[in-house]
XYZ file of C-alpha atoms in Angstrom:
315
model
C 0.189 -0.183 0.147
C 2.857 2.792 0.613
C 4.575 1.896 -2.567
C 1.379 1.856 -4.551
C 0.740 5.650 -2.297
C 4.398 6.656 -3.426
C 4.173 5.666 -6.792
C 0.555 8.006 -6.932
C 2.462 10.877 -5.064
C 5.183 10.819 -8.016
C 2.494 10.453 -11.004
C 0.783 13.518 -10.090
C 4.015 15.664 -9.300
C 5.063 14.219 -12.696
C 1.900 15.123 -14.373
C 1.810 18.617 -13.040
C -1.974 17.936 -11.170
C -0.181 19.188 -8.229
C 2.235 21.860 -7.716
C 4.091 23.743 -5.334
C 1.748 26.010 -3.033
C -1.612 23.993 -4.138
C -2.992 20.598 -3.595
C -5.846 20.833 -6.180
C -7.333 17.347 -8.064
C -8.494 18.267 -11.403
C -11.592 16.452 -12.875
C -9.500 14.831 -15.717
C -7.027 13.438 -12.872
C -9.469 12.141 -10.966
C -11.460 9.942 -13.445
C -8.144 8.567 -14.512
C -7.187 7.602 -11.182
C -10.534 6.105 -10.305
C -10.466 2.302 -9.576
C -12.137 0.216 -12.317
C -15.645 -0.567 -11.834
C -16.256 2.903 -9.737
C -19.832 4.790 -10.441
C -19.410 8.838 -10.894
C -22.609 11.210 -10.246
C -21.680 14.722 -11.338
C -23.617 17.661 -10.622
C -26.087 15.830 -8.323
C -28.158 19.325 -6.907
C -28.391 18.847 -2.956
C -29.900 22.080 -2.462
C -31.449 25.241 -4.088
C -30.652 28.252 -2.588
C -32.704 31.908 -4.395
C -32.308 30.102 -7.965
C -28.645 29.556 -7.139
C -27.911 25.461 -7.344
C -25.584 23.800 -4.516
C -24.275 20.519 -6.359
C -22.380 17.964 -5.338
C -20.357 15.322 -7.274
C -20.386 11.519 -5.907
C -17.677 8.878 -6.658
C -18.940 5.535 -5.304
C -16.333 2.615 -4.997
C -16.209 -0.860 -6.503
C -16.701 -2.206 -3.187
C -18.630 -4.068 -0.801
C -21.704 -1.936 0.283
C -23.200 0.177 2.416
C -20.151 2.426 1.514
C -18.504 4.949 4.360
C -18.586 8.619 3.283
C -16.070 10.900 2.870
C -17.526 14.920 2.117
C -14.487 17.182 0.617
C -14.912 20.534 1.115
C -12.605 22.691 -0.875
C -10.383 25.809 -0.005
C -10.136 29.210 -1.803
C -10.308 31.815 1.153
C -14.000 31.398 1.001
C -14.317 33.309 -1.843
C -13.088 31.122 -4.750
C -12.759 27.525 -5.574
C -14.868 24.769 -6.812
C -15.589 21.280 -6.063
C -13.778 19.555 -8.343
C -10.472 20.236 -5.916
C -9.394 18.011 -3.158
C -7.519 15.027 -2.563
C -10.412 13.265 -1.091
C -11.031 11.149 -4.307
C -8.298 9.364 -3.797
C -9.825 7.582 -0.945
C -12.648 5.882 -3.508
C -10.065 3.104 -3.892
C -9.471 2.354 -0.731
C -13.365 1.846 -0.589
C -14.705 5.122 0.394
C -17.814 7.000 -1.215
C -16.596 10.571 -1.902
C -18.516 13.910 -2.179
C -17.335 16.979 -3.410
C -19.426 19.453 -2.366
C -20.515 23.242 -3.686
C -21.064 25.931 -1.111
C -22.055 29.482 -1.430
C -18.899 32.026 -1.749
C -18.316 35.342 0.463
C -18.676 38.331 -0.368
C -21.938 37.483 -2.213
C -22.860 35.411 0.680
C -21.803 35.712 3.856
C -21.457 33.416 7.134
C -23.081 31.147 7.951
C -24.515 30.671 4.897
C -21.160 28.201 4.124
C -21.952 25.953 6.929
C -25.409 25.665 6.293
C -24.817 24.100 2.797
C -22.008 21.943 4.248
C -24.465 20.501 6.724
C -27.133 20.658 4.012
C -25.120 18.539 1.802
C -24.966 16.247 4.627
C -28.545 15.817 5.348
C -28.869 15.279 1.545
C -26.499 12.409 1.569
C -28.481 10.893 4.319
C -31.573 11.187 3.006
C -30.454 9.371 -0.487
C -28.370 6.649 1.307
C -30.461 3.769 0.146
C -30.337 5.004 -3.292
C -26.381 5.041 -3.354
C -25.554 2.089 -0.782
C -23.943 4.722 2.036
C -23.616 3.929 4.825
C -25.271 7.142 7.088
C -23.758 6.218 10.400
C -20.220 6.836 8.976
C -20.005 10.031 7.679
C -16.938 12.167 7.694
C -15.610 15.303 6.141
C -12.464 16.095 4.848
C -11.512 19.999 4.270
C -8.805 22.157 3.126
C -7.850 25.776 4.284
C -11.174 27.375 4.241
C -12.567 24.290 3.721
C -10.582 23.029 6.702
C -12.575 25.588 8.564
C -15.934 24.671 7.432
C -15.111 20.645 7.863
C -13.900 21.934 11.618
C -17.135 23.262 12.203
C -18.814 20.549 10.786
C -17.304 18.790 13.169
C -18.524 20.724 16.395
C -21.603 21.854 15.481
C -23.621 19.014 15.091
C -26.629 20.311 17.359
C -26.325 24.071 16.669
C -29.449 24.809 15.585
C -28.637 27.989 14.479
C -26.457 27.092 11.976
C -28.088 24.381 10.385
C -30.224 26.217 7.415
C -32.961 23.730 7.627
C -34.710 25.675 4.851
C -32.376 24.137 2.657
C -33.786 20.601 2.711
C -34.208 17.101 4.725
C -35.100 18.670 8.136
C -35.707 15.008 9.341
C -31.651 13.435 8.837
C -29.034 14.702 10.954
C -25.824 17.145 9.848
C -23.648 15.453 12.479
C -20.051 13.442 11.269
C -17.974 11.027 12.681
C -14.373 12.097 11.661
C -12.999 15.261 10.463
C -9.642 15.716 8.368
C -8.411 18.953 8.455
C -5.825 20.076 6.583
C -4.239 23.859 7.396
C -7.665 25.422 8.258
C -8.450 28.799 9.930
C -10.292 28.807 13.374
C -10.254 32.208 15.390
C -9.869 34.338 12.684
C -9.438 37.356 15.158
C -6.091 35.855 16.244
C -4.918 35.316 12.470
C -2.856 39.025 12.529
C -1.109 38.065 15.894
C -0.209 34.562 14.997
C 0.688 35.371 11.584
C 4.753 34.640 10.495
C 6.713 37.222 8.882
C 5.768 35.909 5.895
C 2.292 36.613 5.722
C 1.536 38.494 2.311
C -1.434 40.816 3.877
C -3.032 42.230 6.911
C -5.643 39.585 7.324
C -7.384 42.036 9.623
C -7.708 44.434 6.360
C -11.390 44.975 5.787
C -10.847 43.765 2.102
C -9.095 40.519 3.177
C -11.031 36.984 3.066
C -12.014 36.964 6.773
C -14.251 40.330 6.312
C -15.403 39.377 3.224
C -16.397 35.998 4.736
C -18.129 37.587 8.022
C -19.479 40.526 5.950
C -17.869 43.431 8.352
C -14.268 44.366 9.197
C -13.565 41.957 11.511
C -11.728 43.205 14.669
C -14.930 45.714 14.662
C -17.640 42.919 15.089
C -15.918 40.375 17.215
C -19.111 38.868 18.403
C -20.338 38.149 14.901
C -16.868 36.989 13.848
C -16.696 34.376 16.523
C -19.993 32.805 15.295
C -17.403 30.962 12.789
C -14.812 29.799 15.429
C -15.179 26.034 15.686
C -13.996 26.349 18.770
C -16.547 28.170 20.199
C -18.715 25.408 19.898
C -16.703 22.096 21.205
C -18.319 19.459 23.279
C -17.318 16.338 24.588
C -19.635 14.634 21.827
C -18.160 15.990 18.878
C -16.456 13.931 16.228
C -12.817 12.790 16.392
C -10.680 15.140 14.723
C -7.149 14.843 12.466
C -5.810 18.155 11.989
C -2.350 18.686 9.715
C -0.876 22.106 9.578
C 2.475 23.127 7.923
C 4.996 24.731 10.196
C 5.725 27.400 7.704
C 2.406 28.569 6.382
C 2.453 32.112 5.458
C -1.153 32.221 4.957
C -3.098 30.212 8.271
C -0.405 30.114 11.093
C 0.109 26.701 12.570
C -1.354 28.230 16.016
C -4.722 28.109 14.560
C -4.833 24.442 14.379
C -2.736 24.012 17.423
C -5.284 26.138 19.599
C -8.375 24.332 17.933
C -6.553 21.118 18.928
C -6.063 22.330 22.528
C -9.912 22.884 22.756
C -10.495 19.683 21.648
C -8.295 17.904 23.734
C -9.971 19.838 26.882
C -13.094 18.567 26.546
C -11.732 14.755 25.562
C -12.480 14.539 22.321
C -10.443 12.043 20.124
C -7.915 14.376 18.685
C -4.589 14.515 16.769
C -2.528 17.420 15.752
C 0.096 17.098 13.087
C 2.776 19.387 12.407
C 4.658 18.966 9.148
C 8.270 20.522 9.782
C 8.872 23.040 7.166
C 5.950 22.242 4.999
C 3.912 25.661 3.360
C 0.255 26.171 2.861
C -0.773 23.546 0.873
C 2.455 22.070 0.771
C 2.840 18.742 -1.642
C 4.406 16.914 1.310
C 1.050 16.556 2.837
C 0.673 13.758 -0.051
C 3.461 12.349 0.687
C 3.319 8.735 2.133
C 3.817 9.736 5.793
C 1.399 11.683 6.204
C -1.736 10.083 3.601
C -0.597 6.928 6.051
C -1.863 8.918 8.794
C -5.058 9.926 7.151
C -5.690 6.502 6.128
C -5.343 5.016 9.329
C -7.520 7.735 10.704
C -10.200 6.705 8.313
C -10.461 3.404 8.758
C -10.385 4.057 12.583
C -13.252 6.218 12.905
C -15.740 5.230 9.289
C -14.855 1.429 8.293
C -16.016 -1.933 10.568
C -17.895 0.534 13.201
C -19.682 -1.328 16.027
C -22.896 -0.745 16.488
C -25.538 -1.516 18.695
C -28.592 -4.869 17.648
C -30.643 -3.024 15.378
C -29.086 0.447 15.183
C -30.141 2.242 12.029
C -27.600 2.989 9.595
């Protein structure tokens, strides 16, 4: 397995699918690496907001059903990016269904629209679990940068109704997830500037920068609204398990953003692990090396495969 992952990593680098400073997995590369017998459903609408269709691409493995599910949330500073980005699709070959999802972007849509959309996607997947042979009890999320922030929020806000966006559909289903893989996601936006490395290219407190565009106001002038987007504020003992990966040379999102999330999770005895990658920058190719991919694989298998359920438990 390690040799297979290493070979895939080298293939992606040679093919130019990933490059320094980016973790982008484009549709053509996805299709070329999907295992034989897998099935792809593109552009499935999971919600509609004022005429704007929110869609997901669903990749079904060639494996024994029901399939554990990974929801993939793309990055892009909450203002850019598309659902065909990310590396979660690598898990299809390991027996996971993967759903790459849309969410509304800032500044056109302010928080909490983004997390409401993510929750709507999870509820839709559970509502359609029988249709696609999904295991609704084994739903995890993987997010990158801004998507890591939203993935962390999914992991800590399972019962927070003010962020649910129930009007987006399927109110009878849960938006809770069992496992979170958070790649270098921001957490406490108000601390971004104070924690920034000297290589930070801008001022995170600038009203024209992404954090303020997400919240809809200069973040330091509206701390109460900004704190509503902080996953740390919602941590409880029954949260999802977390695997957090962050580079120590990240110039865009300080590694301390992941440290304070990890510390908050452990205070509440949540199953959490923080992996700091020495010298890695934001979305560094090092995250796809076998050393760190194996950690992700082991974490997902522990929390989403071979689950012990009480007799008669619903899937």
